[in-house]
Tab-separated table of C-alpha atoms and ligand atoms in Angstrom:
chain	number	residue	atom	x	y	z
A	1	MET	CA	0.275	-10.370	-31.457
A	2	ARG	CA	3.609	-10.908	-29.699
A	3	ILE	CA	5.601	-9.051	-27.076
A	4	ALA	CA	8.316	-7.202	-29.015
A	5	ARG	CA	10.175	-5.649	-26.095
A	6	ALA	CA	10.003	-4.780	-22.441
A	7	ASP	CA	11.835	-1.886	-20.801
A	8	VAL	CA	12.470	-1.106	-17.161
A	9	ILE	CA	12.257	2.589	-16.327
A	10	VAL	CA	13.577	3.869	-13.006
A	11	THR	CA	12.642	7.462	-12.218
A	12	SER	CA	12.622	9.637	-9.123
A	13	PRO	CA	10.357	12.684	-9.536
A	14	SER	CA	9.744	13.050	-5.778
A	15	ARG	CA	10.687	9.529	-4.800
A	16	ASN	CA	11.902	6.427	-6.642
A	17	PHE	CA	9.610	4.424	-8.906
A	18	VAL	CA	10.273	1.316	-11.012
A	19	THR	CA	8.025	0.851	-14.047
A	20	LEU	CA	7.883	-1.943	-16.597
A	21	LYS	CA	6.777	-0.980	-20.097
A	22	ILE	CA	5.808	-3.840	-22.407
A	23	THR	CA	5.503	-3.111	-26.140
A	24	THR	CA	3.826	-5.459	-28.618
A	25	ASP	CA	4.789	-5.949	-32.254
A	26	ASP	CA	1.598	-4.005	-33.085
A	27	GLY	CA	2.938	-1.053	-31.099
A	28	VAL	CA	0.538	-1.373	-28.153
A	29	THR	CA	2.175	-0.532	-24.811
A	30	GLY	CA	1.306	-1.542	-21.264
A	31	LEU	CA	2.656	-0.310	-17.922
A	32	GLY	CA	3.227	-2.121	-14.642
A	33	ASP	CA	4.473	-0.834	-11.276
A	34	ALA	CA	7.417	-2.702	-9.676
A	35	THR	CA	8.365	-0.152	-6.995
A	36	LEU	CA	9.781	-1.690	-3.804
A	37	ASN	CA	10.558	1.111	-1.380
A	38	GLY	CA	14.285	1.156	-0.530
A	39	ARG	CA	15.076	-1.908	-2.675
A	40	GLU	CA	14.047	-0.525	-6.074
A	41	LEU	CA	17.172	-1.574	-7.983
A	42	ALA	CA	16.868	-5.203	-6.885
A	43	VAL	CA	13.502	-5.455	-8.674
A	44	ALA	CA	14.815	-3.530	-11.684
A	45	ALA	CA	17.679	-6.067	-12.011
A	46	TYR	CA	15.332	-9.037	-11.464
A	47	LEU	CA	13.171	-7.759	-14.314
A	48	ARG	CA	15.958	-6.748	-16.698
A	49	ASP	CA	18.200	-9.771	-16.151
A	50	HIS	CA	15.728	-12.582	-15.549
A	51	VAL	CA	12.212	-11.662	-16.738
A	52	VAL	CA	12.421	-9.418	-19.810
A	53	PRO	CA	14.304	-12.104	-21.830
A	54	LEU	CA	11.451	-14.541	-21.070
A	55	LEU	CA	8.752	-12.131	-22.221
A	56	VAL	CA	9.966	-11.309	-25.706
A	57	GLY	CA	8.058	-13.382	-28.266
A	58	ARG	CA	5.259	-14.410	-25.891
A	59	ASP	CA	1.557	-13.799	-26.536
A	60	PRO	CA	0.549	-10.733	-24.445
A	61	ALA	CA	-3.067	-11.969	-24.272
A	62	ARG	CA	-2.071	-14.940	-22.074
A	63	ILE	CA	-2.041	-13.133	-18.733
A	64	GLU	CA	-2.806	-15.995	-16.348
A	65	ASP	CA	-0.490	-18.428	-18.111
A	66	THR	CA	2.348	-15.892	-18.067
A	67	TRP	CA	1.777	-15.305	-14.334
A	68	GLN	CA	1.890	-19.030	-13.613
A	69	PHE	CA	4.972	-19.445	-15.820
A	70	LEU	CA	6.915	-16.685	-14.025
A	71	TYR	CA	5.808	-17.907	-10.588
A	72	ARG	CA	6.416	-21.629	-11.098
A	73	SER	CA	9.380	-21.717	-13.480
A	74	ALA	CA	11.646	-19.668	-11.175
A	75	TYR	CA	11.600	-22.449	-8.545
A	76	TRP	CA	12.059	-19.678	-5.879
A	77	ARG	CA	8.543	-18.556	-5.111
A	78	ARG	CA	7.131	-15.549	-3.249
A	79	GLY	CA	9.174	-12.782	-1.663
A	80	PRO	CA	8.796	-9.042	-2.279
A	81	VAL	CA	11.325	-8.784	-5.131
A	82	THR	CA	9.897	-11.700	-7.119
A	83	MET	CA	6.287	-10.719	-6.549
A	84	ALA	CA	6.828	-7.038	-7.415
A	85	ALA	CA	8.428	-8.167	-10.686
A	86	ILE	CA	5.549	-10.543	-11.480
A	87	ALA	CA	3.092	-7.797	-10.493
A	88	ALA	CA	4.589	-5.429	-13.056
A	89	VAL	CA	4.274	-7.985	-15.865
A	90	ASP	CA	0.710	-8.912	-14.903
A	91	THR	CA	-0.405	-5.281	-14.654
A	92	ALA	CA	1.232	-4.312	-17.948
A	93	LEU	CA	-0.508	-7.220	-19.724
A	94	TRP	CA	-3.893	-6.158	-18.275
A	95	ASP	CA	-3.164	-2.632	-19.535
A	96	ILE	CA	-2.488	-4.015	-23.016
A	97	LYS	CA	-5.625	-6.171	-22.949
A	98	GLY	CA	-7.705	-3.128	-22.003
A	99	LYS	CA	-6.195	-1.018	-24.760
A	100	VAL	CA	-6.730	-3.755	-27.360
A	101	ALA	CA	-10.360	-4.142	-26.227
A	102	ASN	CA	-10.699	-0.344	-26.019
A	103	LEU	CA	-12.181	-0.710	-22.535
A	104	PRO	CA	-11.107	0.575	-19.134
A	105	LEU	CA	-9.664	-2.279	-17.085
A	106	TYR	CA	-12.552	-2.312	-14.609
A	107	GLN	CA	-14.886	-3.343	-17.429
A	108	LEU	CA	-12.734	-6.417	-18.113
A	109	LEU	CA	-12.884	-7.288	-14.409
A	110	GLY	CA	-16.686	-7.437	-14.380
A	111	GLY	CA	-17.717	-3.793	-14.520
A	112	ALA	CA	-18.393	-1.248	-11.797
A	113	CYS	CA	-19.996	-2.261	-8.490
A	114	ARG	CA	-20.045	1.345	-7.273
A	115	THR	CA	-19.748	4.908	-8.529
A	116	GLY	CA	-16.437	5.624	-6.797
A	117	LEU	CA	-14.034	4.418	-4.133
A	118	ARG	CA	-14.031	5.983	-0.689
A	119	ALA	CA	-10.496	7.051	0.191
A	120	TYR	CA	-8.829	7.758	3.495
A	121	GLY	CA	-6.086	10.332	3.953
A	122	HIS	CA	-3.149	10.527	6.355
A	123	ALA	CA	-3.424	13.135	9.082
A	124	SER	CA	-0.673	13.480	11.641
A	125	GLY	CA	0.784	15.948	14.102
A	126	THR	CA	3.578	16.355	16.549
A	127	THR	CA	1.032	18.023	18.888
A	128	VAL	CA	-2.706	17.569	19.250
A	129	ALA	CA	-3.260	21.096	17.858
A	130	GLU	CA	-1.151	20.265	14.783
A	131	LEU	CA	-3.021	16.984	14.382
A	132	PHE	CA	-6.384	18.795	14.481
A	133	ASP	CA	-5.132	21.193	11.773
A	134	SER	CA	-4.025	18.247	9.658
A	135	ILE	CA	-7.423	16.540	10.076
A	136	ARG	CA	-9.189	19.792	9.110
A	137	GLU	CA	-6.973	20.153	6.025
A	138	HIS	CA	-7.870	16.619	4.934
A	139	ILE	CA	-11.578	17.254	5.464
A	140	ALA	CA	-11.205	20.451	3.399
A	141	GLU	CA	-9.588	18.375	0.621
A	142	GLY	CA	-12.705	16.200	0.632
A	143	PHE	CA	-11.554	13.178	2.626
A	144	THR	CA	-14.386	11.504	4.525
A	145	ALA	CA	-12.165	9.058	6.436
A	146	ILE	CA	-8.899	9.895	8.184
A	147	ARG	CA	-5.881	7.959	9.421
A	148	VAL	CA	-4.637	9.498	12.667
A	149	GLN	CA	-0.936	9.254	13.611
A	150	THR	CA	0.698	11.171	16.405
A	151	ALA	CA	4.094	11.905	17.860
A	152	VAL	CA	4.657	10.584	21.385
A	153	PRO	CA	5.804	12.938	24.160
A	154	GLY	CA	9.443	12.275	25.025
A	155	LEU	CA	10.242	10.584	21.707
A	156	GLY	CA	11.777	12.332	18.692
A	157	ALA	CA	10.607	11.675	15.136
A	158	VAL	CA	7.965	8.927	15.011
A	159	TYR	CA	7.365	6.798	11.913
A	160	GLY	CA	4.139	7.857	10.245
A	161	VAL	CA	4.154	11.461	11.462
A	162	ALA	CA	4.881	14.192	8.897
A	163	THR	CA	8.122	16.014	9.502
A	164	SER	CA	8.433	18.090	6.318
A	165	SER	CA	9.031	21.783	6.929
A	166	VAL	CA	6.408	24.424	6.204
A	167	ALA	CA	8.724	25.751	3.459
A	168	ALA	CA	8.832	22.322	1.780
A	169	GLN	CA	5.069	22.063	2.112
A	170	SER	CA	4.428	25.419	0.492
A	171	ALA	CA	6.809	24.453	-2.331
A	172	GLY	CA	4.287	21.700	-3.074
A	173	GLU	CA	6.593	18.916	-1.976
A	174	ARG	CA	4.741	17.914	1.149
A	175	TYR	CA	3.386	14.467	1.414
A	176	ASP	CA	1.564	14.469	4.673
A	177	TYR	CA	3.886	11.622	5.390
A	178	ASP	CA	6.458	10.005	3.132
A	179	PRO	CA	8.739	7.922	5.289
A	180	ALA	CA	11.624	7.207	2.882
A	181	GLN	CA	14.390	9.774	3.120
A	182	ARG	CA	17.059	10.410	0.516
A	183	GLY	CA	20.585	9.490	1.562
A	184	ALA	CA	22.894	6.464	1.643
A	185	GLN	CA	21.876	5.268	5.112
A	186	PRO	CA	18.512	4.700	6.789
A	187	THR	CA	17.903	7.223	9.549
A	188	LEU	CA	17.553	6.067	13.147
A	189	GLU	CA	14.494	6.800	15.283
A	190	GLU	CA	14.028	6.139	18.980
A	191	TRP	CA	11.065	4.082	20.181
A	192	ASP	CA	9.260	3.241	23.419
A	193	THR	CA	6.123	1.116	23.067
A	194	GLY	CA	5.058	1.777	26.678
A	195	ALA	CA	5.009	5.542	26.104
A	196	TYR	CA	3.102	5.006	22.830
A	197	LEU	CA	0.481	2.788	24.469
A	198	ARG	CA	-0.107	5.256	27.291
A	199	TYR	CA	-0.476	8.225	24.936
A	200	VAL	CA	-2.410	7.060	21.850
A	201	PRO	CA	-5.824	6.501	23.535
A	202	THR	CA	-5.718	10.059	24.939
A	203	VAL	CA	-5.224	11.398	21.414
A	204	PHE	CA	-8.202	9.443	20.066
A	205	GLU	CA	-10.319	10.705	22.940
A	206	ALA	CA	-9.352	14.291	22.001
A	207	VAL	CA	-10.034	13.683	18.290
A	208	ARG	CA	-13.453	12.161	18.963
A	209	SER	CA	-14.488	15.017	21.239
A	210	GLU	CA	-13.364	17.580	18.636
A	211	PHE	CA	-14.684	15.901	15.464
A	212	GLY	CA	-17.658	13.934	16.801
A	213	PRO	CA	-18.678	10.288	16.637
A	214	GLU	CA	-19.270	9.875	12.900
A	215	LEU	CA	-15.949	10.604	11.184
A	216	PRO	CA	-14.313	7.251	10.314
A	217	LEU	CA	-10.881	7.149	12.001
A	218	LEU	CA	-8.061	4.715	11.274
A	219	HIS	CA	-4.738	4.079	12.987
A	220	ASP	CA	-1.554	2.308	11.828
A	221	GLY	CA	0.528	0.518	14.490
A	222	HIS	CA	3.304	-0.188	11.941
A	223	HIS	CA	3.832	-3.693	13.412
A	224	ARG	CA	5.303	-2.209	16.606
A	225	MET	CA	3.553	-4.157	19.361
A	226	THR	CA	3.869	-7.531	21.000
A	227	THR	CA	0.754	-9.691	20.987
A	228	ILE	CA	-0.497	-8.627	24.390
A	229	GLN	CA	0.351	-4.973	23.801
A	230	ALA	CA	-1.723	-5.041	20.610
A	231	ALA	CA	-4.596	-6.687	22.459
A	232	ARG	CA	-4.404	-3.942	25.078
A	233	LEU	CA	-4.364	-1.140	22.499
A	234	GLY	CA	-7.298	-2.608	20.584
A	235	LYS	CA	-9.287	-2.765	23.803
A	236	ALA	CA	-8.254	0.738	24.900
A	237	LEU	CA	-9.386	2.176	21.541
A	238	GLU	CA	-12.820	0.507	21.548
A	239	PRO	CA	-14.620	3.599	22.968
A	240	TYR	CA	-13.383	5.634	19.963
A	241	ASP	CA	-14.924	3.290	17.401
A	242	LEU	CA	-12.037	2.936	14.930
A	243	PHE	CA	-12.687	1.984	11.306
A	244	TRP	CA	-9.580	-0.189	11.727
A	245	LEU	CA	-6.379	-0.749	13.636
A	246	GLU	CA	-3.688	-1.573	11.085
A	247	ASP	CA	-0.562	-3.727	11.443
A	248	CYS	CA	-0.833	-4.039	15.206
A	249	THR	CA	1.699	-6.898	15.404
A	250	PRO	CA	4.614	-8.110	13.236
A	251	ALA	CA	3.043	-9.598	10.129
A	252	GLU	CA	5.156	-12.757	10.184
A	253	ASN	CA	3.502	-14.052	13.345
A	254	GLN	CA	-0.014	-14.994	12.312
A	255	ASP	CA	-0.817	-16.660	15.644
A	256	ALA	CA	-0.564	-13.250	17.321
A	257	LEU	CA	-3.773	-12.070	15.692
A	258	ARG	CA	-5.710	-14.995	17.132
A	259	VAL	CA	-4.863	-13.702	20.611
A	260	VAL	CA	-5.537	-10.060	19.703
A	261	ARG	CA	-8.918	-11.092	18.290
A	262	GLN	CA	-9.906	-12.797	21.559
A	263	HIS	CA	-9.409	-9.534	23.417
A	264	THR	CA	-10.860	-6.813	21.226
A	265	THR	CA	-13.659	-5.968	18.793
A	266	THR	CA	-11.644	-3.145	17.193
A	267	PRO	CA	-11.550	-4.090	13.469
A	268	LEU	CA	-8.132	-5.273	12.301
A	269	ALA	CA	-6.317	-4.689	9.002
A	270	ILE	CA	-3.004	-6.191	7.924
A	271	GLY	CA	-1.000	-7.208	4.882
A	272	GLU	CA	0.915	-4.342	3.246
A	273	VAL	CA	4.098	-6.459	3.432
A	274	PHE	CA	2.405	-9.691	2.324
A	275	ASN	CA	3.282	-11.041	-1.123
A	276	THR	CA	0.878	-13.897	-1.828
A	277	VAL	CA	-2.496	-15.288	-0.879
A	278	TRP	CA	-0.679	-17.863	1.268
A	279	ASP	CA	0.265	-15.110	3.714
A	280	PHE	CA	-3.468	-14.510	4.238
A	281	GLN	CA	-4.602	-18.125	4.298
A	282	THR	CA	-4.939	-18.546	8.076
A	283	LEU	CA	-5.999	-14.966	8.736
A	284	ILE	CA	-8.915	-15.140	6.311
A	285	ARG	CA	-10.008	-18.699	6.983
A	286	GLU	CA	-10.104	-18.110	10.747
A	287	GLN	CA	-11.608	-14.619	10.325
A	288	LEU	CA	-8.810	-13.012	12.342
A	289	ILE	CA	-8.876	-9.787	10.286
A	290	ASP	CA	-11.457	-7.483	8.716
A	291	TYR	CA	-9.489	-5.837	5.876
A	292	VAL	CA	-6.740	-7.067	3.539
A	293	ARG	CA	-3.992	-4.450	3.041
A	294	ALA	CA	-2.104	-5.945	0.083
A	295	ALA	CA	-1.326	-3.801	-2.970
A	296	VAL	CA	-1.325	-4.720	-6.665
A	297	THR	CA	2.352	-3.694	-6.743
A	298	HIS	CA	3.664	-6.122	-4.106
A	299	PHE	CA	1.200	-8.975	-4.450
A	300	GLY	CA	1.760	-10.246	-7.966
A	301	GLY	CA	-0.541	-7.847	-9.795
A	302	VAL	CA	-4.205	-7.493	-10.623
A	303	SER	CA	-4.745	-11.232	-11.192
A	304	ALA	CA	-3.424	-12.220	-7.763
A	305	LEU	CA	-5.136	-9.402	-5.869
A	306	LYS	CA	-8.481	-10.261	-7.478
A	307	LYS	CA	-8.136	-13.838	-6.214
A	308	LEU	CA	-7.352	-12.541	-2.727
A	309	ALA	CA	-10.402	-10.259	-2.775
A	310	ASP	CA	-12.641	-13.128	-3.887
A	311	PHE	CA	-11.284	-15.408	-1.123
A	312	ALA	CA	-11.792	-12.661	1.482
A	313	ALA	CA	-15.351	-12.003	0.260
A	314	GLN	CA	-16.470	-15.437	1.426
A	315	TYR	CA	-15.890	-14.226	4.995
A	316	GLN	CA	-17.206	-10.659	4.550
A	317	ILE	CA	-13.610	-9.459	4.781
A	318	LYS	CA	-13.099	-6.339	2.670
A	319	SER	CA	-10.356	-4.645	0.709
A	320	GLY	CA	-8.184	-1.890	2.129
A	321	PHE	CA	-5.450	-1.910	-0.501
A	322	HIS	CA	-2.158	-0.268	0.441
A	323	GLY	CA	-1.893	3.172	-1.173
A	324	PRO	CA	1.098	5.174	0.075
A	325	THR	CA	3.204	7.321	-2.251
A	326	ASP	CA	5.510	4.394	-2.954
A	327	ILE	CA	2.699	2.767	-4.925
A	328	SER	CA	3.183	4.608	-8.245
A	329	PRO	CA	0.220	6.083	-10.138
A	330	VAL	CA	0.462	2.935	-12.313
A	331	GLY	CA	-0.035	0.630	-9.313
A	332	MET	CA	-2.694	2.930	-7.875
A	333	ALA	CA	-4.643	3.023	-11.154
A	334	ALA	CA	-4.578	-0.789	-11.338
A	335	GLN	CA	-6.029	-1.222	-7.869
A	336	LEU	CA	-8.647	1.484	-8.455
A	337	HIS	CA	-9.939	-0.502	-11.430
A	338	LEU	CA	-10.002	-3.625	-9.270
A	339	GLY	CA	-11.618	-1.831	-6.320
A	340	LEU	CA	-14.385	-0.506	-8.559
A	341	ALA	CA	-15.146	-4.001	-9.877
A	342	ILE	CA	-15.083	-6.142	-6.719
A	343	HIS	CA	-18.122	-6.640	-4.515
A	344	ASN	CA	-16.153	-6.454	-1.251
A	345	PHE	CA	-14.374	-3.121	-1.665
A	346	GLY	CA	-13.797	-1.571	1.764
A	347	ILE	CA	-11.734	1.608	1.563
A	348	GLN	CA	-8.697	2.858	-0.394
A	349	GLU	CA	-5.670	4.492	1.228
A	350	TYR	CA	-4.727	7.559	-0.799
A	351	MET	CA	-1.859	10.004	-0.605
A	352	PRO	CA	-2.125	12.359	-3.579
A	353	PRO	CA	0.973	12.106	-5.813
A	354	SER	CA	3.212	15.180	-5.954
A	355	ALA	CA	3.009	17.548	-8.939
A	356	ALA	CA	6.308	16.149	-10.276
A	357	THR	CA	5.039	12.560	-9.972
A	358	SER	CA	1.796	13.422	-11.768
A	359	ALA	CA	3.790	15.116	-14.564
A	360	VAL	CA	5.817	11.931	-15.148
A	361	PHE	CA	2.823	9.597	-14.730
A	362	GLN	CA	-0.149	11.255	-16.429
A	363	HIS	CA	-3.173	9.511	-15.011
A	364	ALA	CA	-6.860	9.421	-15.814
A	365	PHE	CA	-7.859	8.566	-12.263
A	366	THR	CA	-9.474	11.326	-10.231
A	367	PHE	CA	-10.043	12.220	-6.601
A	368	ALA	CA	-13.060	14.381	-5.794
A	369	GLY	CA	-15.437	14.612	-2.873
A	370	GLY	CA	-13.432	12.034	-0.937
A	371	SER	CA	-13.855	9.503	-3.712
A	372	LEU	CA	-11.456	8.003	-6.244
A	373	HIS	CA	-12.375	6.840	-9.750
A	374	PRO	CA	-10.051	5.143	-12.276
A	375	GLY	CA	-11.520	7.029	-15.242
A	376	GLU	CA	-12.786	5.790	-18.587
A	377	ALA	CA	-9.549	5.657	-20.599
A	378	SER	CA	-8.802	2.218	-22.049
A	379	GLY	CA	-6.516	-0.066	-20.053
A	380	LEU	CA	-5.142	1.464	-16.845
A	381	GLY	CA	-5.432	5.053	-18.019
A	382	VAL	CA	-1.831	6.011	-17.194
A	383	GLU	CA	0.806	7.281	-19.631
A	384	LEU	CA	4.485	7.530	-18.708
A	385	ASP	CA	6.271	10.623	-20.041
A	386	GLU	CA	9.680	9.041	-20.607
A	387	THR	CA	11.410	12.338	-21.370
A	388	ALA	CA	10.168	13.789	-18.083
A	389	ALA	CA	11.086	10.537	-16.304
A	390	ALA	CA	14.658	10.725	-17.627
A	391	GLY	CA	15.015	14.135	-15.987
A	392	PHE	CA	14.694	12.515	-12.552
A	393	PRO	CA	17.427	9.900	-12.108
A	394	TYR	CA	17.352	7.368	-9.268
A	395	GLN	CA	18.529	8.602	-5.866
A	396	GLN	CA	19.225	6.371	-2.904
A	397	ALA	CA	16.437	6.658	-0.336
A	398	TYR	CA	15.592	4.436	2.600
A	399	LEU	CA	12.884	3.971	5.196
A	400	PRO	CA	13.982	4.889	8.728
A	401	TYR	CA	14.465	2.226	11.381
A	402	ALA	CA	14.157	2.311	15.155
A	403	ARG	CA	16.006	1.259	18.264
A	404	LEU	CA	14.750	1.239	21.833
A	405	ARG	CA	15.797	3.993	24.230
A	406	ASP	CA	18.683	1.890	25.541
A	407	GLY	CA	20.039	1.467	22.020
A	408	THR	CA	19.052	-2.183	21.582
A	409	MET	CA	17.184	-3.353	18.504
A	410	HIS	CA	13.451	-3.890	18.972
A	411	ASP	CA	11.769	-7.286	18.571
A	412	TRP	CA	8.889	-6.302	16.302
B	1	EZ4	O1	5.109	2.057	5.758
B	1	EZ4	O2	4.716	2.837	2.321
B	1	EZ4	O3	-0.025	2.247	5.551
B	1	EZ4	N1	0.930	2.713	5.043
B	1	EZ4	C1	2.175	2.545	5.481
B	1	EZ4	C2	3.272	3.094	4.622
B	1	EZ4	C3	4.438	2.135	4.536
B	1	EZ4	C4	5.419	2.540	3.468
B	1	EZ4	C5	6.417	1.420	3.224
B	1	EZ4	O4	7.073	1.604	2.045
B	1	EZ4	O5	2.375	1.942	6.513
B	1	EZ4	O6	3.704	4.290	5.118
B	2	CO	CO1	0.689	0.740	7.053
């Protein structure tokens, strides 16, 4: 069997997605997710111009060798564009291997270690009352673990807090939080870390007294603190027993987490912007974190993420794979198969795809009772409706950015 063709499909049902579809000369197809939020077309061009011509004629069964070939022959290693492109190829080849074997991908990865994957949902509010409503809605949807994000008094829109109108929500278009906004320019938010640090512990105190001690609570710092600020927040949140504090410091500075670790026992998670195992080398070896946040989509695919999980397992560090709406149902399906098969699964972030997204990407994976399952279809269990996809052309959309109150650019 040989790879006959590979096509890059860009579609925007509710947001932009980049998908690679590999077709063999036997007519078997495989899908891979190459979505890079706000830089989608760079990955599409990397694939179309530089990767697809290398794939045609190759043996689709040689997944690891193809990964190593794409990684090493480019000379320029790592980086989000390169690794999202390699991820799409790797995932599509695993999909093909599963379909050829007539087995769901998790069976090829060693079989199930559990009956389902505990998911956490994103609750947020501009007031504490709104936040409580959002937490209650998530509990009603079945979630048994909740990420808590809050606006900060005196600041306008805050990254991570839902802003969609009630009308948009009732039209079925509400993600509790989808930060990319359509338009040619990224929107500007105002930020004040001091105000954030003073306010957040009071919100967790309120949430704990309303919802009790047992509900697992998570919080995402979105890389917005200096080292000592993160240490202070971790310490201040200890009484509220967080499941994790995510991205407390800028991910580039690995030494920061050594200092944070010396000051707090709040569990730490990081890595949604990491691309390779090398980004985790120090953090895992020195046990500076508790959860790895990488995603199949940005980390070089199933093969690379499995190696990361196995490395982390030696230190009892668990998975917490990134699962926002910019991971397409293809990327999500791939990491659900992996999460089911690894011993050190921790938790899976999950934002249910919109109705339009689910119509374009028809997926076998399910969410029920707070738990995700990849399903029993062969391969990934996702089919792309290309006619539906063509009805949603690419639209520019960008993540917002922030400046400090005095207009200067922040240093995180
Ligand atoms: O900022 O998906 O934990 N989840 C997050 C996400 C990311 C966006 C980036 O594209 O932090 O909201
Ligand atoms: Co995050």
